[in-house]
Coordinates of C-alpha atoms in Angstrom, one line a residue:
M17 CA 9.2 -17.8 14.2
S18 CA 6.4 -15.9 12.3
V19 CA 6.2 -15.7 8.6
S20 CA 5.6 -12.2 7.3
V21 CA 6.3 -10.1 4.3
V22 CA 8.9 -8.0 6.2
Q23 CA 10.8 -10.1 8.8
P24 CA 13.8 -8.3 10.5
S25 CA 16.4 -10.7 11.7
R26 CA 16.6 -11.4 15.4
T27 CA 19.7 -9.3 15.6
A28 CA 18.2 -6.4 13.7
W29 CA 17.7 -3.0 15.3
S30 CA 13.9 -2.9 15.3
R31 CA 11.5 -1.8 18.0
L32 CA 8.6 -4.0 17.1
R33 CA 8.2 -7.6 15.7
P34 CA 5.7 -8.2 12.9
F35 CA 3.1 -10.8 13.3
G36 CA 3.0 -13.4 10.6
A37 CA 0.2 -14.6 8.3
E38 CA -0.4 -17.5 10.7
Q39 CA -0.8 -15.3 13.7
V40 CA -3.7 -13.0 12.6
D41 CA -7.0 -14.2 11.1
L42 CA -9.4 -11.7 9.6
R43 CA -12.9 -12.9 10.6
T44 CA -15.7 -10.7 9.3
G45 CA -16.4 -7.2 8.2
F46 CA -14.9 -4.5 6.0
W47 CA -11.3 -5.9 5.6
A48 CA -12.3 -9.5 5.6
D49 CA -14.7 -8.8 2.7
R50 CA -12.0 -7.0 0.7
V51 CA -9.4 -9.7 1.3
R52 CA -12.0 -12.3 0.3
I53 CA -12.8 -10.4 -2.9
N54 CA -9.1 -10.3 -3.7
R55 CA -8.8 -14.0 -3.3
E56 CA -12.0 -15.1 -5.1
H57 CA -12.1 -12.5 -7.9
T58 CA -9.1 -10.2 -8.2
I59 CA -6.3 -12.8 -8.3
P60 CA -8.1 -15.1 -10.8
H61 CA -8.9 -12.1 -12.9
G62 CA -5.2 -11.1 -12.7
L63 CA -4.1 -14.5 -14.2
D64 CA -6.6 -14.2 -17.0
Q65 CA -5.3 -10.7 -17.8
L66 CA -1.7 -11.8 -17.7
R67 CA -2.6 -14.4 -20.3
R68 CA -4.6 -12.0 -22.5
A69 CA -2.0 -9.3 -22.4
G70 CA 0.8 -11.6 -23.5
T71 CA 2.8 -11.2 -20.3
L72 CA 3.1 -14.9 -19.8
D73 CA 3.9 -15.3 -23.5
N74 CA 6.9 -13.1 -23.0
L75 CA 8.4 -15.9 -20.9
R76 CA 7.6 -18.5 -23.5
L77 CA 9.2 -16.4 -26.2
A78 CA 12.3 -15.9 -24.0
D79 CA 12.4 -19.7 -23.6
G80 CA 12.5 -20.1 -27.4
Y81 CA 8.9 -21.4 -27.6
R82 CA 7.2 -20.0 -30.7
A83 CA 4.8 -22.8 -31.8
A84 CA 1.7 -21.5 -30.2
A85 CA -0.3 -19.1 -32.3
D86 CA -1.1 -16.9 -29.3
S87 CA 2.6 -16.5 -28.2
T88 CA 2.8 -12.9 -29.4
G89 CA 4.3 -11.3 -26.3
T90 CA 4.6 -7.6 -25.5
T91 CA 7.4 -5.2 -25.6
L92 CA 7.7 -3.3 -22.3
P93 CA 10.8 -4.2 -20.4
F94 CA 9.3 -4.5 -16.9
L95 CA 6.3 -6.9 -17.5
D96 CA 8.0 -9.9 -15.9
S97 CA 7.5 -8.1 -12.6
D98 CA 3.7 -8.4 -12.9
V99 CA 4.0 -12.2 -13.1
Y100 CA 6.1 -12.2 -9.9
K101 CA 3.7 -9.9 -8.0
W102 CA 0.9 -12.2 -8.9
L103 CA 2.8 -15.2 -7.7
E104 CA 3.7 -13.4 -4.5
A105 CA 0.0 -12.8 -3.9
V106 CA -0.9 -16.4 -4.6
G107 CA 1.8 -17.7 -2.2
W108 CA 0.3 -15.7 0.7
E109 CA -3.2 -16.6 -0.2
L110 CA -2.4 -20.4 -0.3
A111 CA -0.9 -20.0 3.2
R112 CA -4.3 -18.7 4.4
G113 CA -6.1 -21.7 3.0
P114 CA -5.9 -24.3 0.3
D115 CA -7.3 -23.7 -3.2
P116 CA -6.6 -26.5 -5.7
G117 CA -7.4 -24.4 -8.7
L118 CA -5.3 -21.5 -7.7
A119 CA -2.4 -23.8 -6.7
A120 CA -2.5 -25.5 -10.1
S121 CA -2.4 -22.2 -11.9
A122 CA 0.5 -21.1 -9.8
D123 CA 2.3 -24.4 -10.5
E124 CA 1.9 -23.8 -14.2
V125 CA 3.4 -20.2 -13.9
I126 CA 6.3 -21.3 -11.7
A127 CA 7.2 -24.1 -14.2
L128 CA 7.2 -21.5 -16.9
V129 CA 9.4 -19.1 -14.9
T130 CA 11.8 -22.0 -14.1
A131 CA 12.0 -23.1 -17.7
T132 CA 12.8 -19.6 -18.9
Q133 CA 15.8 -19.2 -16.7
R134 CA 19.1 -19.5 -18.6
A135 CA 21.7 -22.1 -17.6
D136 CA 23.9 -19.4 -16.2
G137 CA 21.1 -18.2 -13.9
Y138 CA 20.1 -15.1 -15.7
L139 CA 16.3 -14.5 -16.1
N140 CA 14.6 -11.6 -17.9
S141 CA 12.3 -12.3 -20.8
Y142 CA 12.7 -8.9 -22.4
V143 CA 16.5 -9.3 -22.7
Q144 CA 16.4 -13.0 -23.5
A145 CA 13.9 -12.5 -26.3
G146 CA 16.0 -9.6 -27.6
D147 CA 19.7 -9.4 -27.9
G148 CA 20.3 -11.5 -24.8
E149 CA 23.0 -9.1 -23.4
P150 CA 22.4 -8.5 -19.7
Y151 CA 22.8 -5.2 -17.8
R152 CA 23.3 -3.1 -20.9
D153 CA 20.6 -0.6 -20.1
L154 CA 20.5 -0.1 -16.3
S155 CA 18.7 3.2 -16.6
W156 CA 15.6 2.0 -18.4
G157 CA 15.9 -1.8 -18.6
H158 CA 14.3 -2.6 -15.2
E159 CA 16.3 -5.9 -15.0
L160 CA 17.2 -5.5 -11.3
Y161 CA 13.6 -4.2 -10.6
C162 CA 12.2 -7.4 -12.1
L163 CA 14.7 -9.5 -10.2
G164 CA 13.6 -7.8 -7.0
H165 CA 10.0 -8.8 -7.5
L166 CA 11.1 -12.4 -8.3
I167 CA 13.0 -12.5 -5.0
Q168 CA 10.0 -11.1 -3.1
A169 CA 7.7 -13.8 -4.7
A170 CA 10.3 -16.5 -3.8
V171 CA 10.5 -15.3 -0.2
A172 CA 6.7 -15.4 0.1
W173 CA 6.5 -19.0 -1.1
H174 CA 9.4 -20.0 1.2
R175 CA 8.0 -18.3 4.3
A176 CA 4.3 -19.0 3.7
L177 CA 4.4 -22.5 2.2
G178 CA 7.9 -23.9 2.7
D179 CA 8.1 -24.2 -1.1
D180 CA 11.5 -23.3 -2.5
R181 CA 11.0 -23.8 -6.2
L182 CA 11.0 -20.0 -6.8
L183 CA 13.7 -19.5 -4.1
D184 CA 16.1 -21.7 -6.1
V185 CA 15.4 -19.7 -9.2
A186 CA 15.8 -16.4 -7.4
I187 CA 19.1 -17.4 -5.7
R188 CA 20.6 -18.4 -9.1
A189 CA 19.4 -15.2 -10.7
A190 CA 20.9 -13.1 -7.8
D191 CA 24.2 -15.0 -8.2
H192 CA 24.4 -13.9 -11.8
L193 CA 24.8 -10.3 -10.7
P194 CA 28.4 -9.2 -11.4
G195 CA 28.3 -7.1 -8.3
P196 CA 26.5 -4.0 -6.9
L197 CA 24.8 -2.1 -9.6
V198 CA 22.4 0.9 -9.7
D199 CA 19.1 0.1 -11.5
G200 CA 16.9 2.9 -12.8
H201 CA 14.0 1.6 -10.7
P202 CA 14.8 0.8 -7.1
N203 CA 13.3 -2.4 -5.6
I204 CA 16.2 -4.8 -5.7
E205 CA 17.6 -3.3 -2.5
M206 CA 14.8 -4.3 -0.2
A207 CA 14.4 -7.7 -1.9
L208 CA 18.1 -8.5 -1.4
V209 CA 17.8 -7.7 2.3
E210 CA 14.8 -10.1 2.6
L211 CA 16.8 -12.7 0.7
A212 CA 19.6 -12.3 3.2
R213 CA 17.1 -12.7 6.1
V214 CA 15.7 -16.0 4.5
T215 CA 19.0 -17.6 3.5
G216 CA 21.4 -16.2 6.2
D217 CA 23.7 -15.2 3.4
R218 CA 24.9 -11.7 4.5
R219 CA 26.5 -11.1 1.1
R220 CA 23.0 -10.1 -0.1
L221 CA 22.8 -7.5 2.6
T222 CA 26.3 -6.2 1.8
T223 CA 25.3 -5.9 -1.9
A224 CA 22.1 -4.0 -1.0
A225 CA 24.0 -1.6 1.3
R226 CA 26.6 -1.0 -1.4
M227 CA 23.8 -0.3 -4.0
L228 CA 22.4 2.4 -1.7
E229 CA 25.8 4.0 -1.4
L230 CA 26.4 4.0 -5.2
R231 CA 23.1 5.8 -5.9
G232 CA 23.0 9.6 -5.9
H233 CA 26.2 10.3 -7.8
G234 CA 24.8 10.9 -11.3
T235 CA 26.0 7.6 -12.6
L236 CA 22.8 6.6 -14.5
P237 CA 22.8 8.0 -18.1
G238 CA 19.9 9.1 -20.2
A239 CA 18.0 11.0 -17.5
R240 CA 15.6 12.9 -19.7
F241 CA 13.8 14.1 -16.6
G242 CA 17.0 14.9 -14.7
A243 CA 19.0 12.7 -12.3
G244 CA 16.4 13.3 -9.6
Y245 CA 13.9 11.3 -11.5
W246 CA 15.6 8.1 -10.3
Q247 CA 17.1 9.6 -7.1
D248 CA 20.6 9.7 -8.6
H249 CA 21.1 13.4 -7.8
E250 CA 22.1 13.2 -4.2
P251 CA 23.4 10.4 -1.9
V252 CA 20.7 8.5 -0.1
R253 CA 22.2 9.6 3.3
D254 CA 22.2 13.3 2.3
A255 CA 19.0 14.0 0.3
A256 CA 16.7 16.1 2.5
T257 CA 13.5 15.7 0.5
V258 CA 11.8 13.2 -1.7
A259 CA 12.4 13.8 -5.4
G260 CA 11.5 12.4 -8.9
H261 CA 9.4 9.4 -9.7
A262 CA 7.3 8.7 -6.5
V263 CA 7.3 4.9 -6.6
R264 CA 11.0 4.8 -7.2
Q265 CA 11.7 7.1 -4.3
L266 CA 9.5 5.1 -1.9
Y267 CA 10.9 1.8 -2.9
L268 CA 14.4 3.1 -2.5
D269 CA 13.6 4.3 1.0
C270 CA 12.1 0.9 1.8
G271 CA 15.4 -0.7 1.0
A272 CA 17.2 2.0 3.0
V273 CA 15.2 1.2 6.1
D274 CA 15.7 -2.5 5.7
V275 CA 19.5 -2.0 5.5
A276 CA 19.5 0.5 8.4
V277 CA 17.7 -1.8 10.8
E278 CA 19.9 -4.8 9.9
L279 CA 23.1 -2.8 10.3
G280 CA 22.0 -0.6 13.1
D281 CA 22.7 2.5 10.9
D282 CA 21.0 5.4 12.7
R283 CA 22.2 7.9 10.2
L284 CA 20.7 6.1 7.3
L285 CA 17.4 5.6 9.1
G286 CA 17.4 9.2 10.1
A287 CA 17.7 10.3 6.5
V288 CA 14.7 8.3 5.5
R289 CA 12.6 9.7 8.4
R290 CA 13.5 13.3 7.4
R291 CA 12.4 12.7 3.9
W292 CA 9.2 11.0 5.1
D293 CA 8.3 13.9 7.4
D294 CA 8.8 16.5 4.7
M295 CA 6.8 14.4 2.2
I296 CA 3.9 14.0 4.6
R297 CA 3.9 17.7 5.4
T298 CA 4.3 19.2 2.0
R299 CA 3.6 16.7 -0.8
T300 CA 0.9 14.4 0.4
Y301 CA -2.8 14.6 -0.7
L302 CA -5.6 14.4 1.8
T303 CA -6.2 10.9 0.7
G304 CA -2.6 9.8 1.3
G305 CA -2.0 9.9 -2.4
L306 CA 1.5 10.8 -3.7
G307 CA 2.8 12.3 -6.9
S308 CA 1.2 15.3 -8.5
R309 CA 2.9 15.4 -11.9
H310 CA 1.8 13.2 -14.9
R311 CA 4.8 13.9 -17.1
D312 CA 7.3 12.0 -15.0
E313 CA 5.0 10.4 -12.4
A314 CA 6.8 12.5 -9.9
F315 CA 6.4 14.5 -6.7
G316 CA 5.8 18.2 -7.4
D317 CA 7.1 21.2 -5.5
P318 CA 6.1 21.7 -1.9
Y319 CA 2.3 22.1 -1.7
E320 CA 1.8 21.5 -5.4
L321 CA -1.3 19.3 -4.9
P322 CA -3.9 20.1 -7.6
P323 CA -6.9 17.9 -7.1
D324 CA -8.0 17.5 -10.8
R325 CA -4.4 17.0 -12.1
A326 CA -3.3 14.7 -9.3
Y327 CA -1.4 11.7 -10.5
A328 CA -1.5 9.8 -7.2
E329 CA -0.5 6.5 -8.7
T330 CA -2.0 3.5 -7.0
C331 CA 1.5 1.9 -6.8
A332 CA 2.8 5.1 -5.0
A333 CA 0.1 4.7 -2.3
I334 CA 1.1 1.0 -1.9
A335 CA 4.7 1.9 -1.7
S336 CA 4.1 4.5 1.0
V337 CA 2.2 1.8 3.0
M338 CA 5.3 -0.5 2.6
L339 CA 7.6 2.3 3.8
A340 CA 5.4 3.4 6.7
W341 CA 5.2 -0.2 7.9
R342 CA 9.0 -0.5 7.9
L343 CA 9.3 2.8 9.8
L344 CA 6.7 1.7 12.3
L345 CA 8.6 -1.6 13.0
A346 CA 11.8 0.3 13.3
T347 CA 10.6 3.1 15.6
G348 CA 7.3 2.0 17.2
E349 CA 5.9 5.5 16.6
A350 CA 2.1 5.6 16.1
G351 CA 2.2 8.3 13.4
Y352 CA 3.4 5.7 10.9
A353 CA 0.3 3.5 11.6
D354 CA -1.9 6.7 11.2
A355 CA -0.4 7.1 7.7
I356 CA -1.0 3.4 6.9
E357 CA -4.6 3.8 7.9
R358 CA -5.2 7.0 5.9
T359 CA -3.5 5.6 2.8
M360 CA -5.0 2.2 2.8
Y361 CA -8.6 3.5 3.0
N362 CA -8.2 6.5 0.8
G363 CA -5.1 6.0 -1.4
V364 CA -5.0 2.3 -2.0
L365 CA -8.6 1.1 -2.1
P366 CA -9.7 3.7 -4.7
G367 CA -7.4 1.9 -7.1
I368 CA -9.7 -1.1 -7.2
S369 CA -13.4 -1.4 -7.9
L370 CA -15.8 -2.9 -5.3
T371 CA -16.1 -5.9 -7.5
G372 CA -12.3 -6.4 -7.5
T373 CA -11.9 -6.6 -11.3
R374 CA -11.5 -3.1 -12.5
F375 CA -8.7 -0.6 -11.6
F376 CA -7.4 2.9 -11.5
Y377 CA -3.8 3.6 -12.3
T378 CA -4.1 7.3 -11.2
N379 CA -6.4 8.6 -8.5
P380 CA -7.4 12.3 -8.9
L381 CA -9.4 14.1 -6.3
Q382 CA -11.6 15.7 -8.9
R383 CA -13.1 14.7 -12.2
R384 CA -14.8 17.5 -14.1
T385 CA -18.3 17.1 -15.6
H386 CA -17.1 17.7 -19.1
R387 CA -14.0 15.4 -18.7
V388 CA -15.8 12.3 -17.5
L389 CA -14.3 10.0 -20.0
D390 CA -10.8 11.6 -19.9
G391 CA -7.9 10.8 -17.6
A392 CA -8.9 8.5 -14.7
G393 CA -12.2 7.3 -15.9
P394 CA -13.7 4.9 -16.4
R395 CA -12.0 2.1 -14.5
L396 CA -10.3 -0.5 -16.7
P397 CA -9.9 -4.3 -16.3
W398 CA -6.1 -4.0 -17.0
Y399 CA -3.4 -1.6 -18.4
P400 CA -0.6 -1.9 -20.9
C401 CA 1.6 -0.9 -18.0
A402 CA -0.1 -3.1 -15.4
C403 CA 2.1 -2.5 -12.4
C404 CA -0.8 -1.4 -10.1
P405 CA -3.3 -4.4 -10.3
P406 CA -0.9 -7.1 -9.2
N407 CA 0.6 -4.8 -6.7
L408 CA -2.9 -4.4 -5.1
M409 CA -3.2 -8.2 -5.1
R410 CA -0.1 -8.8 -3.2
L411 CA -0.8 -6.0 -0.6
L412 CA -4.3 -7.2 0.1
S413 CA -3.1 -10.8 0.4
T414 CA -0.8 -9.7 3.2
W415 CA -3.0 -7.0 4.9
Q416 CA -3.7 -9.0 8.0
Q417 CA 0.0 -8.8 8.7
Y418 CA -0.2 -5.1 9.2
L419 CA -2.8 -5.1 11.9
A420 CA -0.7 -5.8 15.0
T421 CA 2.8 -6.3 16.3
G422 CA 4.6 -7.6 19.4
D423 CA 7.6 -7.0 21.5
D424 CA 8.9 -8.3 24.8
S425 CA 6.5 -6.1 26.7
G426 CA 3.3 -7.2 24.9
I427 CA 1.0 -6.7 22.0
Q428 CA 0.3 -3.5 19.9
V429 CA -2.8 -3.2 17.8
H430 CA -2.4 -0.7 15.0
Q431 CA -5.3 -1.2 12.6
Y432 CA -8.8 -2.2 13.5
A433 CA -10.7 -5.1 12.0
A434 CA -12.7 -8.0 13.2
A435 CA -9.8 -10.5 13.7
E436 CA -8.1 -12.9 16.1
V437 CA -4.5 -12.4 17.1
R438 CA -2.2 -15.1 18.5
T439 CA 1.4 -14.7 19.7
E440 CA 3.9 -16.1 22.2
L441 CA 5.0 -13.6 24.8
P442 CA 8.1 -14.1 26.9
S443 CA 5.9 -15.4 29.7
G444 CA 3.6 -17.6 27.6
P445 CA 1.0 -17.7 24.9
A446 CA -1.6 -14.9 24.4
R447 CA -4.7 -14.8 22.2
L448 CA -7.2 -12.0 21.7
R449 CA -10.3 -11.5 19.6
I450 CA -11.2 -8.1 18.1
D451 CA -14.9 -7.4 17.3
T452 CA -15.7 -4.2 15.5
G453 CA -17.8 -2.6 12.7
Y454 CA -14.9 -0.2 11.9
P455 CA -14.6 2.0 9.9
W456 CA -18.4 2.6 10.0
D457 CA -18.6 2.1 13.8
G458 CA -16.0 3.4 16.2
R459 CA -16.6 0.7 18.9
I460 CA -13.7 -1.7 19.1
V461 CA -14.0 -4.6 21.6
L462 CA -11.0 -6.7 22.5
S463 CA -11.5 -10.0 24.4
L464 CA -8.7 -11.8 26.0
L465 CA -9.1 -15.5 25.1
E466 CA -5.7 -16.7 26.5
T467 CA -3.0 -14.9 28.5
P468 CA 0.1 -15.6 30.5
A469 CA -0.1 -15.3 34.3
E470 CA 2.6 -12.6 34.3
P471 CA 1.7 -8.9 33.6
W472 CA 2.1 -7.6 30.1
T473 CA 1.2 -4.5 28.1
L474 CA -1.7 -4.2 25.7
S475 CA -1.3 -1.1 23.4
L476 CA -4.0 0.4 21.2
R477 CA -3.7 3.2 18.7
V478 CA -6.0 6.2 19.0
P479 CA -5.9 7.8 15.5
R480 CA -4.7 11.4 15.2
W481 CA -8.0 12.4 13.6
C482 CA -10.1 11.3 16.6
R483 CA -11.2 14.2 18.8
T484 CA -13.0 12.1 21.6
A485 CA -12.1 8.6 22.7
T486 CA -12.6 6.5 25.8
L487 CA -11.1 3.3 27.0
T488 CA -13.1 0.9 29.2
G489 CA -11.6 -2.1 30.8
P490 CA -11.0 -3.9 34.1
D491 CA -9.5 -0.7 35.5
G492 CA -12.6 1.4 34.7
T493 CA -13.3 4.0 32.0
L494 CA -11.1 7.0 31.1
A495 CA -10.7 9.5 28.3
V496 CA -7.7 8.9 26.0
G497 CA -5.9 11.0 23.5
A498 CA -4.2 10.4 20.1
G499 CA -1.2 8.0 20.1
M500 CA -0.6 4.6 21.6
V501 CA -2.7 3.9 24.8
K502 CA -0.9 1.4 26.9
R503 CA -2.4 -0.8 29.7
H504 CA 0.0 -2.9 31.7
R505 CA -1.5 -5.4 34.1
R506 CA -2.0 -9.0 35.0
W507 CA -4.7 -10.0 32.5
Q508 CA -7.2 -12.8 32.9
P509 CA -8.9 -14.9 30.3
G510 CA -12.3 -13.3 29.7
D511 CA -11.1 -9.7 30.3
V512 CA -12.6 -7.2 27.9
V513 CA -11.3 -3.9 26.8
E514 CA -13.4 -1.5 24.8
L515 CA -12.0 1.4 22.8
S516 CA -14.7 3.9 21.6
L517 CA -13.7 6.4 18.9
D518 CA -16.1 9.2 18.2
L519 CA -17.0 9.3 14.4
P520 CA -18.9 12.5 13.6
A521 CA -18.6 13.9 10.1
R522 CA -16.0 16.6 10.2
I523 CA -15.0 19.5 8.0
T524 CA -11.4 19.7 6.9
E525 CA -9.7 22.8 5.6
P526 CA -6.6 22.6 3.5
D527 CA -3.2 24.1 4.2
P528 CA -3.5 27.7 2.8
R529 CA -0.2 27.1 0.9
I530 CA -2.0 24.6 -1.4
D531 CA -3.1 27.2 -4.0
A532 CA -5.3 24.8 -6.0
V533 CA -7.8 24.2 -3.1
R534 CA -7.5 27.4 -1.1
G535 CA -11.0 28.4 0.0
C536 CA -12.3 24.9 -0.2
V537 CA -13.4 22.3 2.4
A538 CA -13.5 18.5 2.5
V539 CA -15.6 16.1 4.5
E540 CA -14.1 13.3 6.5
R541 CA -15.5 10.7 8.9
G542 CA -13.3 8.5 11.0
P543 CA -10.4 7.3 8.7
L544 CA -12.4 8.0 5.5
V545 CA -12.3 10.9 3.1
Y546 CA -15.6 11.6 1.3
C547 CA -16.4 12.9 -2.1
I548 CA -19.5 14.0 -4.2
E549 CA -20.3 12.2 -7.5
T550 CA -22.7 13.3 -10.2
A551 CA -25.1 10.6 -9.1
D552 CA -25.5 12.3 -5.7
A553 CA -25.7 15.9 -6.8
P554 CA -29.1 17.6 -6.3
G555 CA -31.3 17.4 -9.4
R556 CA -29.3 17.9 -12.6
T557 CA -26.9 20.4 -11.0
E558 CA -23.4 20.0 -12.3
I559 CA -20.9 19.5 -9.4
E560 CA -18.9 22.5 -10.4
E561 CA -22.0 24.7 -9.6
L562 CA -22.2 23.6 -6.0
I563 CA -20.6 25.5 -3.1
W564 CA -20.4 24.7 0.6
D565 CA -23.1 26.1 2.8
P566 CA -21.5 27.0 6.1
S567 CA -24.8 27.7 7.8
R568 CA -25.7 24.0 8.0
E569 CA -23.9 20.9 9.3
P570 CA -23.4 17.6 7.4
D571 CA -25.4 14.6 8.5
V572 CA -24.4 11.0 8.6
Q573 CA -26.6 8.5 6.8
P574 CA -26.6 4.8 5.7
R575 CA -25.8 4.3 2.0
P576 CA -26.7 0.6 1.2
D577 CA -27.4 1.7 -2.4
V578 CA -23.7 2.0 -3.0
A579 CA -22.4 -0.9 -1.0
E580 CA -23.6 -3.0 1.9
A581 CA -23.3 -1.3 5.3
M582 CA -21.7 1.8 3.8
I583 CA -22.1 5.1 5.7
G584 CA -22.6 8.2 3.7
V585 CA -22.8 11.9 4.6
T586 CA -25.4 14.5 3.5
V587 CA -23.5 17.6 2.6
P588 CA -25.1 21.1 2.8
V589 CA -24.5 23.0 -0.4
L590 CA -25.8 26.0 -2.3
R591 CA -26.4 26.2 -6.1
R592 CA -23.9 28.8 -7.3
R593 CA -26.2 30.5 -9.8
S594 CA -29.4 30.7 -7.8
G595 CA -28.0 30.6 -4.3
A596 CA -30.8 28.1 -3.4
P597 CA -29.9 25.7 -0.6
A598 CA -29.7 22.0 -1.4
T599 CA -28.1 18.9 -0.2
A600 CA -25.7 16.5 -1.9
G601 CA -24.8 13.0 -0.9
A602 CA -21.2 12.2 -0.2
I603 CA -19.7 8.7 -0.3
P604 CA -16.3 7.4 0.8
Y605 CA -13.7 8.3 -1.8
F606 CA -12.6 4.7 -2.1
A607 CA -16.1 3.9 -3.5
W608 CA -16.3 6.4 -6.3
A609 CA -16.5 5.4 -10.0
N610 CA -18.4 2.2 -9.1
R611 CA -21.7 3.4 -10.7
E612 CA -22.3 5.2 -14.0
P613 CA -19.5 7.5 -15.1
G614 CA -19.8 11.0 -13.8
A615 CA -18.0 13.9 -12.3
M616 CA -16.5 13.8 -8.8
R617 CA -14.8 16.1 -6.3
V618 CA -13.3 15.9 -2.8
W619 CA -12.7 19.6 -2.2
I620 CA -15.8 21.8 -2.3
P621 CA -15.5 25.6 -2.7
R622 CA -16.8 27.8 0.1

């Protein structure tokens, strides 16, 4: 059995099986570099920041330890979750390879978590260091939210390392729950389903299912943004559109999919899919970012997608990847993998610097010249509310698990990176190597290293953005269209399949119903959205003075000055005041704000 972050039970209603961390190895290239940076720089940086911010001291204070002069602690009720997300990332990383220093640090943190747990099983530093009364403020207390992250960390350590220290803590903490409750921040639902999958205790699944049914009836008090803020305005089965706080909605729907596939509940799964489809069509930025309102970190109205005022929280992008992955496993539909690709490159990666140690909480698609130091810039090493940095750590530590899946018919490759994939098909073991320079190069070569003698199906995703693609293999060369391209045959070791995706720079026009960018264009290439920064504007021209020149085409060019192997685009523009033609350099949006602070924009006026 594979070990993966989402692992439907063998009796679950799920079309595809995830490959575990031990079945996919990232070898070289774009994603291998980012996963390496996460391991070598981001995760150690995260521990240092958890110490500096007082987040670990919260646990010491809750345990009654006050002797250390630096045990000051902090006061936000959800900070325990950052510790658990960090531990989850470390668990998956240690499964990929030993690291004595990282393991020792994790042992220290696990011991601290274990010591903080009360004798009755309850664990929450904010409550324990305060009045000690559990579940008094379900609206804003985040107790079940923190418990959910504890469970997810415990599941990671159990699956990846066979280490049950955290699992014992998590089971005792879950046993303390008096019954199904509705927390102001969903997360516990999907965690309880994974706990049921690990332990075989279906009571956890029953509790998660009941929590979903209880939500949506206006039971949470103190909704200063309205009941929709925490999705308590309509039953989960009935709500037609996403609403309220973006991360809360997406975490809730993750739990709903998990419950639906375990119980074979088509109606519940259908409700999530309807909300997803509406969200992608009417409330999603070009980058895959979600949430246009700062006031309540919420979705706006349909097509309310202002670029400069975009909230687009990094955690919301991560949550949408988590949800799309669950929907992909449940349905096998390639559109969910398309969404994962767009969001990972353009919604998730902008939240972390190329060095891996500075972050964005929000991800606007425009920063004005005279607002350079406001809002989203510059990047920070940490935040008082630091939910995004450790969330990035845990997602990147599991990214190889999102590349491919299997079923009884064969192997499906959804995301492209230089990697090796191993699995056991019904007729025997299969192993393939993927070589590619993606996303800079659209050539993807798959070599069969080991294969059963019986026929099986190899499926490759052709992204929806791709206009021209060819597939070359033992059966010849043919043009292929968007979606999953399937080849069923008797494969031989040494067989090679090459997928070629055309990667010209392309001009994208917005939906005319998006008022804020009507009359603008954006530049994309392959899976990447591009942007212009001050550093690449012609002369001393302010970015706001540039307009698109439709008489010329954009050109692709290498950009090693920003990052090794990066491909940029030369954008044809006019200076608004003089009308003089000029060119501006565009870089991938994920790489912005890695040089001196400056203005930036994705959408360029025509």
